[in-house]
PDB file of C-alpha atoms and ligand atoms in Angstrom:
ATOM      1  CA  MET A 137       0.031  -0.165   0.032  1.00  0.00           C
ATOM      2  CA  THR A 138       1.370   3.246  -0.837  1.00  0.00           C
ATOM      3  CA  ALA A 139       1.075   6.319   1.405  1.00  0.00           C
ATOM      4  CA  GLN A 140      -1.554   9.069   1.817  1.00  0.00           C
ATOM      5  CA  ILE A 141       0.066  12.397   0.749  1.00  0.00           C
ATOM      6  CA  ILE A 142      -0.482  15.290   3.220  1.00  0.00           C
ATOM      7  CA  SER A 143      -0.684  18.183   0.991  1.00  0.00           C
ATOM      8  CA  GLY A 144       0.819  21.180   2.433  1.00  0.00           C
ATOM      9  CA  THR A 145      -0.847  23.236  -0.603  1.00  0.00           C
ATOM     10  CA  GLU A 146      -4.148  22.112   0.017  1.00  0.00           C
ATOM     11  CA  LEU A 147      -4.001  22.763   3.655  1.00  0.00           C
ATOM     12  CA  ALA A 148      -2.504  25.861   3.572  1.00  0.00           C
ATOM     13  CA  LYS A 149      -5.428  26.736   1.075  1.00  0.00           C
ATOM     14  CA  THR A 150      -8.196  26.303   3.837  1.00  0.00           C
ATOM     15  CA  ILE A 151      -6.388  27.995   6.621  1.00  0.00           C
ATOM     16  CA  ARG A 152      -5.607  31.055   4.335  1.00  0.00           C
ATOM     17  CA  THR A 153      -9.357  31.360   3.840  1.00  0.00           C
ATOM     18  CA  ASN A 154      -9.753  31.590   7.345  1.00  0.00           C
ATOM     19  CA  LEU A 155      -6.858  33.931   7.790  1.00  0.00           C
ATOM     20  CA  ALA A 156      -7.963  36.461   5.058  1.00  0.00           C
ATOM     21  CA  ASP A 157     -11.573  36.717   6.732  1.00  0.00           C
ATOM     22  CA  GLN A 158      -9.760  37.452   9.866  1.00  0.00           C
ATOM     23  CA  ALA A 159      -7.725  40.029   8.183  1.00  0.00           C
ATOM     24  CA  ALA A 160     -10.897  41.682   6.467  1.00  0.00           C
ATOM     25  CA  ARG A 161     -12.346  42.147   9.875  1.00  0.00           C
ATOM     26  CA  LEU A 162      -9.516  43.876  11.565  1.00  0.00           C
ATOM     27  CA  LYS A 163      -9.291  46.084   8.616  1.00  0.00           C
ATOM     28  CA  ALA A 164     -13.122  46.966   9.351  1.00  0.00           C
ATOM     29  CA  ASP A 165     -11.919  47.975  12.700  1.00  0.00           C
ATOM     30  CA  GLY A 166      -9.227  50.095  11.309  1.00  0.00           C
ATOM     31  CA  ILE A 167      -6.337  47.608  11.762  1.00  0.00           C
ATOM     32  CA  GLU A 168      -4.275  46.599   8.719  1.00  0.00           C
ATOM     33  CA  PRO A 169      -2.094  44.180   9.327  1.00  0.00           C
ATOM     34  CA  GLY A 170       1.767  45.009   8.296  1.00  0.00           C
ATOM     35  CA  LEU A 171       4.660  42.623   8.220  1.00  0.00           C
ATOM     36  CA  ALA A 172       8.122  44.159   7.769  1.00  0.00           C
ATOM     37  CA  VAL A 173      10.591  42.165   5.768  1.00  0.00           C
ATOM     38  CA  ILE A 174      14.077  42.590   6.035  1.00  0.00           C
ATOM     39  CA  LEU A 175      16.457  40.554   3.325  1.00  0.00           C
ATOM     40  CA  VAL A 176      20.247  40.950   3.405  1.00  0.00           C
ATOM     41  CA  GLY A 177      22.555  40.247   0.412  1.00  0.00           C
ATOM     42  CA  ASP A 178      21.639  38.648  -2.724  1.00  0.00           C
ATOM     43  CA  ASP A 179      21.161  34.605  -1.674  1.00  0.00           C
ATOM     44  CA  PRO A 180      18.917  33.536  -4.470  1.00  0.00           C
ATOM     45  CA  ALA A 181      16.931  30.843  -2.135  1.00  0.00           C
ATOM     46  CA  SER A 182      16.434  33.626   0.660  1.00  0.00           C
ATOM     47  CA  HIS A 183      15.022  36.167  -2.435  1.00  0.00           C
ATOM     48  CA  SER A 184      12.837  33.324  -3.788  1.00  0.00           C
ATOM     49  CA  TYR A 185      11.576  32.414   0.095  1.00  0.00           C
ATOM     50  CA  VAL A 186      10.884  36.438   0.616  1.00  0.00           C
ATOM     51  CA  LYS A 187       8.691  36.681  -2.539  1.00  0.00           C
ATOM     52  CA  GLY A 188       6.989  33.943  -1.548  1.00  0.00           C
ATOM     53  CA  LYS A 189       6.047  35.580   1.603  1.00  0.00           C
ATOM     54  CA  GLN A 190       4.823  38.957   0.085  1.00  0.00           C
ATOM     55  CA  LYS A 191       2.781  37.183  -2.580  1.00  0.00           C
ATOM     56  CA  ALA A 192       1.216  35.241   0.211  1.00  0.00           C
ATOM     57  CA  CYS A 193       0.355  38.211   2.496  1.00  0.00           C
ATOM     58  CA  ALA A 194      -0.925  39.959  -0.356  1.00  0.00           C
ATOM     59  CA  GLU A 195      -3.722  37.280  -0.663  1.00  0.00           C
ATOM     60  CA  VAL A 196      -4.545  37.497   2.468  1.00  0.00           C
ATOM     61  CA  GLY A 197      -4.769  41.116   3.098  1.00  0.00           C
ATOM     62  CA  ILE A 198      -1.480  41.979   4.895  1.00  0.00           C
ATOM     63  CA  ARG A 199       0.605  44.742   4.102  1.00  0.00           C
ATOM     64  CA  SER A 200       4.189  43.676   3.428  1.00  0.00           C
ATOM     65  CA  PHE A 201       6.997  46.436   3.281  1.00  0.00           C
ATOM     66  CA  LEU A 202      10.529  45.122   1.989  1.00  0.00           C
ATOM     67  CA  TYR A 203      13.710  46.536   3.252  1.00  0.00           C
ATOM     68  CA  THR A 204      16.531  45.125   1.211  1.00  0.00           C
ATOM     69  CA  PHE A 205      20.260  45.822   2.002  1.00  0.00           C
ATOM     70  CA  PRO A 206      23.475  44.978   0.375  1.00  0.00           C
ATOM     71  CA  VAL A 207      25.819  41.962   2.028  1.00  0.00           C
ATOM     72  CA  THR A 208      28.057  44.554   3.121  1.00  0.00           C
ATOM     73  CA  ILE A 209      25.592  46.460   5.425  1.00  0.00           C
ATOM     74  CA  GLU A 210      26.841  47.028   8.838  1.00  0.00           C
ATOM     75  CA  GLU A 211      25.111  45.471  11.720  1.00  0.00           C
ATOM     76  CA  GLU A 212      24.805  48.769  13.278  1.00  0.00           C
ATOM     77  CA  THR A 213      22.607  50.000  10.434  1.00  0.00           C
ATOM     78  CA  LEU A 214      20.601  46.849  10.652  1.00  0.00           C
ATOM     79  CA  LEU A 215      19.909  47.499  14.000  1.00  0.00           C
ATOM     80  CA  GLU A 216      18.964  50.825  13.663  1.00  0.00           C
ATOM     81  CA  LYS A 217      16.248  49.859  10.741  1.00  0.00           C
ATOM     82  CA  ILE A 218      14.887  46.954  12.898  1.00  0.00           C
ATOM     83  CA  HIS A 219      14.473  49.797  16.293  1.00  0.00           C
ATOM     84  CA  GLU A 220      13.131  51.844  13.945  1.00  0.00           C
ATOM     85  CA  LEU A 221      10.498  49.261  12.711  1.00  0.00           C
ATOM     86  CA  ASN A 222       9.911  48.237  16.607  1.00  0.00           C
ATOM     87  CA  ALA A 223       8.550  51.845  16.965  1.00  0.00           C
ATOM     88  CA  ASP A 224       6.103  51.777  13.864  1.00  0.00           C
ATOM     89  CA  PRO A 225       2.352  51.750  14.505  1.00  0.00           C
ATOM     90  CA  ALA A 226       1.816  50.110  11.022  1.00  0.00           C
ATOM     91  CA  VAL A 227       4.023  47.204  11.186  1.00  0.00           C
ATOM     92  CA  HIS A 228       2.842  44.461  13.587  1.00  0.00           C
ATOM     93  CA  GLY A 229       5.277  41.848  12.274  1.00  0.00           C
ATOM     94  CA  ILE A 230       9.127  41.696  11.663  1.00  0.00           C
ATOM     95  CA  LEU A 231      11.373  39.229   9.803  1.00  0.00           C
ATOM     96  CA  VAL A 232      14.760  38.964   9.103  1.00  0.00           C
ATOM     97  CA  GLN A 233      15.654  36.524   6.453  1.00  0.00           C
ATOM     98  CA  LEU A 234      17.999  34.440   7.388  1.00  0.00           C
ATOM     99  CA  PRO A 235      20.444  33.089   6.994  1.00  0.00           C
ATOM    100  CA  LEU A 236      22.879  36.739   7.391  1.00  0.00           C
ATOM    101  CA  PRO A 237      26.327  37.364   6.215  1.00  0.00           C
ATOM    102  CA  GLU A 238      29.131  36.056   8.861  1.00  0.00           C
ATOM    103  CA  HIS A 239      29.834  39.658   9.748  1.00  0.00           C
ATOM    104  CA  ILE A 240      26.400  39.725  11.442  1.00  0.00           C
ATOM    105  CA  ARG A 241      25.527  38.683  14.607  1.00  0.00           C
ATOM    106  CA  GLU A 242      22.490  36.446  14.385  1.00  0.00           C
ATOM    107  CA  TRP A 243      21.479  36.575  17.880  1.00  0.00           C
ATOM    108  CA  SER A 244      22.316  39.868  17.981  1.00  0.00           C
ATOM    109  CA  VAL A 245      19.338  40.980  15.199  1.00  0.00           C
ATOM    110  CA  ILE A 246      17.162  38.371  16.812  1.00  0.00           C
ATOM    111  CA  GLU A 247      17.382  39.950  20.302  1.00  0.00           C
ATOM    112  CA  THR A 248      16.635  43.570  19.227  1.00  0.00           C
ATOM    113  CA  ILE A 249      13.167  42.724  17.336  1.00  0.00           C
ATOM    114  CA  ALA A 250      10.785  43.388  20.036  1.00  0.00           C
ATOM    115  CA  PRO A 251       9.377  40.469  21.138  1.00  0.00           C
ATOM    116  CA  GLU A 252       5.510  41.107  20.240  1.00  0.00           C
ATOM    117  CA  LYS A 253       6.461  41.630  16.989  1.00  0.00           C
ATOM    118  CA  ASP A 254       8.607  38.868  16.294  1.00  0.00           C
ATOM    119  CA  VAL A 255       6.304  36.393  14.387  1.00  0.00           C
ATOM    120  CA  ASP A 256       8.873  34.282  13.411  1.00  0.00           C
ATOM    121  CA  GLY A 257       9.395  33.292  17.010  1.00  0.00           C
ATOM    122  CA  PHE A 258      13.183  33.096  17.140  1.00  0.00           C
ATOM    123  CA  HIS A 259      13.530  35.919  20.411  1.00  0.00           C
ATOM    124  CA  PRO A 260      14.743  34.220  23.142  1.00  0.00           C
ATOM    125  CA  ILE A 261      11.749  35.510  24.993  1.00  0.00           C
ATOM    126  CA  ASN A 262       9.356  33.112  22.678  1.00  0.00           C
ATOM    127  CA  VAL A 263      11.475  30.528  22.614  1.00  0.00           C
ATOM    128  CA  GLY A 264      11.642  30.454  26.153  1.00  0.00           C
ATOM    129  CA  LYS A 265       7.643  31.012  26.739  1.00  0.00           C
ATOM    130  CA  MET A 266       7.120  28.056  24.145  1.00  0.00           C
ATOM    131  CA  MET A 267       9.439  25.860  26.262  1.00  0.00           C
ATOM    132  CA  ILE A 268       7.398  26.328  29.404  1.00  0.00           C
ATOM    133  CA  GLY A 269       3.845  26.346  27.666  1.00  0.00           C
ATOM    134  CA  GLN A 270       3.366  29.781  27.812  1.00  0.00           C
ATOM    135  CA  ARG A 271       1.213  31.835  25.310  1.00  0.00           C
ATOM    136  CA  ALA A 272       4.089  32.998  22.528  1.00  0.00           C
ATOM    137  CA  PHE A 273       4.489  33.348  18.690  1.00  0.00           C
ATOM    138  CA  LEU A 274       5.271  29.700  17.396  1.00  0.00           C
ATOM    139  CA  PRO A 275       8.465  29.019  15.167  1.00  0.00           C
ATOM    140  CA  CYS A 276       6.352  29.232  11.605  1.00  0.00           C
ATOM    141  CA  THR A 277       8.014  25.665  10.450  1.00  0.00           C
ATOM    142  CA  PRO A 278       7.467  23.644  13.413  1.00  0.00           C
ATOM    143  CA  HIS A 279       3.914  25.298  13.844  1.00  0.00           C
ATOM    144  CA  GLY A 280       3.314  24.108  10.360  1.00  0.00           C
ATOM    145  CA  VAL A 281       4.760  20.759  10.745  1.00  0.00           C
ATOM    146  CA  LEU A 282       2.347  20.252  13.717  1.00  0.00           C
ATOM    147  CA  ALA A 283      -0.944  21.076  12.132  1.00  0.00           C
ATOM    148  CA  MET A 284       0.187  18.878   9.406  1.00  0.00           C
ATOM    149  CA  VAL A 285       0.439  15.772  11.755  1.00  0.00           C
ATOM    150  CA  LYS A 286      -2.677  17.445  13.126  1.00  0.00           C
ATOM    151  CA  SER A 287      -4.550  17.374   9.623  1.00  0.00           C
ATOM    152  CA  VAL A 288      -4.559  13.474   9.228  1.00  0.00           C
ATOM    153  CA  GLY A 289      -6.288  12.979  12.688  1.00  0.00           C
ATOM    154  CA  ILE A 290      -4.217  10.717  14.101  1.00  0.00           C
ATOM    155  CA  GLU A 291      -3.815  11.052  18.246  1.00  0.00           C
ATOM    156  CA  ILE A 292      -0.257  12.265  19.138  1.00  0.00           C
ATOM    157  CA  ALA A 293      -0.159  11.392  23.169  1.00  0.00           C
ATOM    158  CA  GLY A 294       1.715   8.867  23.544  1.00  0.00           C
ATOM    159  CA  LYS A 295       3.329   8.442  20.178  1.00  0.00           C
ATOM    160  CA  HIS A 296       7.171   8.070  19.679  1.00  0.00           C
ATOM    161  CA  VAL A 297       8.067  11.214  17.649  1.00  0.00           C
ATOM    162  CA  VAL A 298      11.646  11.599  15.979  1.00  0.00           C
ATOM    163  CA  VAL A 299      13.501  14.281  15.034  1.00  0.00           C
ATOM    164  CA  VAL A 300      16.341  14.303  12.732  1.00  0.00           C
ATOM    165  CA  GLY A 301      18.289  17.830  12.988  1.00  0.00           C
ATOM    166  CA  ARG A 302      18.683  20.122  15.721  1.00  0.00           C
ATOM    167  CA  SER A 303      18.826  23.833  14.472  1.00  0.00           C
ATOM    168  CA  ASN A 304      17.178  26.400  16.461  1.00  0.00           C
ATOM    169  CA  ILE A 305      14.798  27.111  13.718  1.00  0.00           C
ATOM    170  CA  VAL A 306      13.123  23.753  13.185  1.00  0.00           C
ATOM    171  CA  GLY A 307      14.599  20.539  14.535  1.00  0.00           C
ATOM    172  CA  LYS A 308      14.863  21.658  18.628  1.00  0.00           C
ATOM    173  CA  PRO A 309      11.103  23.803  18.828  1.00  0.00           C
ATOM    174  CA  VAL A 310       9.407  21.144  16.790  1.00  0.00           C
ATOM    175  CA  GLY A 311      10.428  18.322  19.365  1.00  0.00           C
ATOM    176  CA  GLN A 312       9.437  20.651  22.003  1.00  0.00           C
ATOM    177  CA  LEU A 313       5.740  21.394  20.211  1.00  0.00           C
ATOM    178  CA  PHE A 314       5.513  17.420  20.048  1.00  0.00           C
ATOM    179  CA  LEU A 315       6.519  17.240  23.841  1.00  0.00           C
ATOM    180  CA  ARG A 316       3.688  19.922  24.760  1.00  0.00           C
ATOM    181  CA  GLU A 317       1.370  17.215  22.874  1.00  0.00           C
ATOM    182  CA  HIS A 318       2.464  14.792  25.044  1.00  0.00           C
ATOM    183  CA  ALA A 319       4.524  12.522  22.584  1.00  0.00           C
ATOM    184  CA  THR A 320       7.412  11.044  23.637  1.00  0.00           C
ATOM    185  CA  VAL A 321      10.454  12.633  21.795  1.00  0.00           C
ATOM    186  CA  THR A 322      13.666  11.550  20.090  1.00  0.00           C
ATOM    187  CA  TYR A 323      16.226  14.089  18.627  1.00  0.00           C
ATOM    188  CA  THR A 324      19.067  12.622  16.460  1.00  0.00           C
ATOM    189  CA  HIS A 325      21.598  14.536  14.394  1.00  0.00           C
ATOM    190  CA  SER A 326      24.895  13.965  12.581  1.00  0.00           C
ATOM    191  CA  LYS A 327      26.792  12.816  15.367  1.00  0.00           C
ATOM    192  CA  THR A 328      23.864  10.257  16.011  1.00  0.00           C
ATOM    193  CA  PRO A 329      25.313   6.078  15.291  1.00  0.00           C
ATOM    194  CA  ASP A 330      23.032   3.866  13.439  1.00  0.00           C
ATOM    195  CA  LEU A 331      20.620   6.624  12.575  1.00  0.00           C
ATOM    196  CA  ALA A 332      17.960   4.295  11.060  1.00  0.00           C
ATOM    197  CA  ALA A 333      17.692   1.771  14.421  1.00  0.00           C
ATOM    198  CA  ILE A 334      16.365   4.852  15.931  1.00  0.00           C
ATOM    199  CA  THR A 335      14.073   6.459  12.668  1.00  0.00           C
ATOM    200  CA  ARG A 336      12.578   2.806  12.433  1.00  0.00           C
ATOM    201  CA  GLN A 337      10.974   3.193  15.848  1.00  0.00           C
ATOM    202  CA  ALA A 338       9.205   6.474  15.079  1.00  0.00           C
ATOM    203  CA  ASP A 339       5.311   6.791  14.886  1.00  0.00           C
ATOM    204  CA  ILE A 340       6.227  10.459  13.336  1.00  0.00           C
ATOM    205  CA  LEU A 341       9.308  10.631  11.848  1.00  0.00           C
ATOM    206  CA  ILE A 342      10.243  14.657  11.180  1.00  0.00           C
ATOM    207  CA  VAL A 343      13.434  15.427   9.298  1.00  0.00           C
ATOM    208  CA  ALA A 344      15.154  19.059   8.884  1.00  0.00           C
ATOM    209  CA  VAL A 345      18.400  18.203   8.146  1.00  0.00           C
ATOM    210  CA  GLY A 346      19.075  20.043   4.202  1.00  0.00           C
ATOM    211  CA  LYS A 347      20.916  16.171   2.857  1.00  0.00           C
ATOM    212  CA  ALA A 348      19.030  15.149  -0.366  1.00  0.00           C
ATOM    213  CA  ARG A 349      17.409  11.818  -0.011  1.00  0.00           C
ATOM    214  CA  LEU A 350      19.039  10.967   3.601  1.00  0.00           C
ATOM    215  CA  ILE A 351      16.222   8.877   4.760  1.00  0.00           C
ATOM    216  CA  GLY A 352      15.250   5.983   2.461  1.00  0.00           C
ATOM    217  CA  PRO A 353      12.754   3.136   3.336  1.00  0.00           C
ATOM    218  CA  ASP A 354      15.095   1.473   5.553  1.00  0.00           C
ATOM    219  CA  HIS A 355      15.145   4.570   7.958  1.00  0.00           C
ATOM    220  CA  VAL A 356      11.323   4.370   8.139  1.00  0.00           C
ATOM    221  CA  LYS A 357       8.875   2.134  10.225  1.00  0.00           C
ATOM    222  CA  PRO A 358       5.604   0.624   8.022  1.00  0.00           C
ATOM    223  CA  GLY A 359       2.770   3.054   8.202  1.00  0.00           C
ATOM    224  CA  ALA A 360       5.125   5.843  10.021  1.00  0.00           C
ATOM    225  CA  VAL A 361       3.921   9.456   9.458  1.00  0.00           C
ATOM    226  CA  VAL A 362       7.114  10.967   7.751  1.00  0.00           C
ATOM    227  CA  ILE A 363       7.444  14.828   7.620  1.00  0.00           C
ATOM    228  CA  ASP A 364      10.278  15.902   5.312  1.00  0.00           C
ATOM    229  CA  VAL A 365      11.374  19.749   6.201  1.00  0.00           C
ATOM    230  CA  GLY A 366      14.198  19.608   3.536  1.00  0.00           C
ATOM    231  CA  VAL A 367      14.490  21.670   0.526  1.00  0.00           C
ATOM    232  CA  ASN A 368      17.474  20.765  -1.602  1.00  0.00           C
ATOM    233  CA  ARG A 369      18.307  21.700  -5.128  1.00  0.00           C
ATOM    234  CA  LEU A 370      19.738  19.054  -7.194  1.00  0.00           C
ATOM    235  CA  GLU A 371      21.934  19.564  -9.805  1.00  0.00           C
ATOM    236  CA  ASN A 372      19.260  19.337 -12.471  1.00  0.00           C
ATOM    237  CA  GLY A 373      17.674  22.414 -10.677  1.00  0.00           C
ATOM    238  CA  LYS A 374      14.727  20.071  -9.472  1.00  0.00           C
ATOM    239  CA  LEU A 375      13.785  20.440  -5.643  1.00  0.00           C
ATOM    240  CA  CYS A 376      13.857  17.274  -3.623  1.00  0.00           C
ATOM    241  CA  GLY A 377      13.622  17.059   0.054  1.00  0.00           C
ATOM    242  CA  ASP A 378      15.714  14.995   2.675  1.00  0.00           C
ATOM    243  CA  VAL A 379      13.324  11.824   2.278  1.00  0.00           C
ATOM    244  CA  ASP A 380      13.942  10.006  -0.748  1.00  0.00           C
ATOM    245  CA  PHE A 381       9.908  10.197  -1.652  1.00  0.00           C
ATOM    246  CA  ASP A 382       9.137   7.785  -3.918  1.00  0.00           C
ATOM    247  CA  ALA A 383      11.019   4.758  -2.183  1.00  0.00           C
ATOM    248  CA  VAL A 384       9.457   5.870   1.155  1.00  0.00           C
ATOM    249  CA  LYS A 385       6.132   6.363  -0.036  1.00  0.00           C
ATOM    250  CA  GLU A 386       5.885   2.515  -0.324  1.00  0.00           C
ATOM    251  CA  VAL A 387       6.441   1.769   3.217  1.00  0.00           C
ATOM    252  CA  ALA A 388       5.124   4.935   5.307  1.00  0.00           C
ATOM    253  CA  GLY A 389       1.556   5.416   6.100  1.00  0.00           C
ATOM    254  CA  TYR A 390       1.167   9.185   5.467  1.00  0.00           C
ATOM    255  CA  ILE A 391       4.149  11.279   3.776  1.00  0.00           C
ATOM    256  CA  THR A 392       4.590  15.087   3.196  1.00  0.00           C
ATOM    257  CA  PRO A 393       5.819  15.888  -0.881  1.00  0.00           C
ATOM    258  CA  VAL A 394       8.535  18.461  -1.577  1.00  0.00           C
ATOM    259  CA  PRO A 395       7.587  20.986  -2.950  1.00  0.00           C
ATOM    260  CA  GLY A 396       4.117  21.534  -1.942  1.00  0.00           C
ATOM    261  CA  GLY A 397       4.663  20.191   1.577  1.00  0.00           C
ATOM    262  CA  VAL A 398       5.900  22.087   4.786  1.00  0.00           C
ATOM    263  CA  GLY A 399       6.681  25.198   2.513  1.00  0.00           C
ATOM    264  CA  PRO A 400       3.598  26.282   2.063  1.00  0.00           C
ATOM    265  CA  MET A 401       2.565  25.914   5.728  1.00  0.00           C
ATOM    266  CA  THR A 402       5.466  27.834   7.082  1.00  0.00           C
ATOM    267  CA  ILE A 403       4.284  30.615   5.110  1.00  0.00           C
ATOM    268  CA  THR A 404       0.525  29.984   6.389  1.00  0.00           C
ATOM    269  CA  MET A 405       2.000  30.237   9.700  1.00  0.00           C
ATOM    270  CA  LEU A 406       3.739  33.606   9.545  1.00  0.00           C
ATOM    271  CA  LEU A 407       0.581  34.851   8.234  1.00  0.00           C
ATOM    272  CA  HIS A 408      -1.105  33.919  11.217  1.00  0.00           C
ATOM    273  CA  ASN A 409       1.275  34.877  13.512  1.00  0.00           C
ATOM    274  CA  THR A 410       1.386  38.612  11.884  1.00  0.00           C
ATOM    275  CA  ILE A 411      -2.723  38.735  12.139  1.00  0.00           C
ATOM    276  CA  GLU A 412      -2.218  37.461  15.867  1.00  0.00           C
ATOM    277  CA  ALA A 413       0.195  40.088  16.234  1.00  0.00           C
ATOM    278  CA  ALA A 414      -1.860  42.749  14.478  1.00  0.00           C
ATOM    279  CA  ARG A 415      -4.599  42.309  17.375  1.00  0.00           C
ATOM    280  CA  GLN A 416      -2.409  41.663  20.162  1.00  0.00           C
ATOM    281  CA  LEU A 417      -1.009  45.148  19.334  1.00  0.00           C
ATOM    282  CA  ALA A 418      -4.257  46.372  18.530  1.00  0.00           C
ATOM    283  CA  ALA A 419      -5.636  45.652  22.030  1.00  0.00           C
ATOM    284  CA  LYS A 420      -3.039  47.431  24.231  1.00  0.00           C
TER     285      LYS A 420
HETATM  286  N1  LIG B 561      15.303  31.051   6.764  1.00  0.00           N
HETATM  287  C1  LIG B 561      15.044  29.764   6.766  1.00  0.00           C
HETATM  288  N2  LIG B 561      13.754  29.408   7.365  1.00  0.00           N
HETATM  289  C2  LIG B 561      13.575  30.928   7.782  1.00  0.00           C
HETATM  290  C3  LIG B 561      12.293  31.410   8.857  1.00  0.00           C
HETATM  291  O1  LIG B 561      11.510  30.629   9.083  1.00  0.00           O
HETATM  292  N3  LIG B 561      12.546  32.355   9.099  1.00  0.00           N
HETATM  293  C4  LIG B 561      13.340  33.384   8.645  1.00  0.00           C
HETATM  294  N4  LIG B 561      13.162  34.789   8.997  1.00  0.00           N
HETATM  295  N5  LIG B 561      13.898  33.212   7.931  1.00  0.00           N
HETATM  296  C5  LIG B 561      14.652  31.590   7.620  1.00  0.00           C
END
């Protein structure tokens, strides 16, 4: 039996219809949700992601403001811009597209964003609140992954979730979100010996490494839910995930494709957080 495909594109469409309604209602109350996006340098992938985010904003009725800077920008200039956006009442969410050039300290940039405008959920205050179960902006990709797993209607409590990858953006927080849902969570990474022996125990396998086709059918328990966060560009220009989709779909119970899987859900959760930020800031 082949796996059921969890389409991020379809799920994102449903959620965005609801978000567009919410944005319209806020607008009727005189609040137009606004997202400021800062893009540094000319990495083609970053430019493409930012374009996707702006297009999605326009579709649901969020104003977006784009600030582009050359790769040579000084950290201080970038921080000044963030301070300015922190104080701008038309801006409810601030997103600095990562990665940043090496001479800019990522943590310094993230910590300068006002936590109440941190729609990426990267500020240590929001990370800490998420860890202890307080209300906070959830990081977009982990939140999107959770929504995709919930969409198939399986019980998460008591399930074994194995996370491959331990980045601050995806691996670490996604495990925390599933722990909050009462799953048993195992983290694995590049130093984990015999990765397959552990991933084969997963009821829900979440892969966020950035290595094309790292996960094959031997890594997957029959019937498991497999969520592929990886986006890798092959030599032929095509995108592919960290999971060997064609082979693994013959073993898994559910699987997400790349493209059309987690990507559209990440953007959807960014829209969700921006609308929430607008609502909260307006209520202050
Ligand atoms: N780069 C890769 N993913 C992300 C993300 O979710 N947010 C930001 N700001 N940069 C990223």
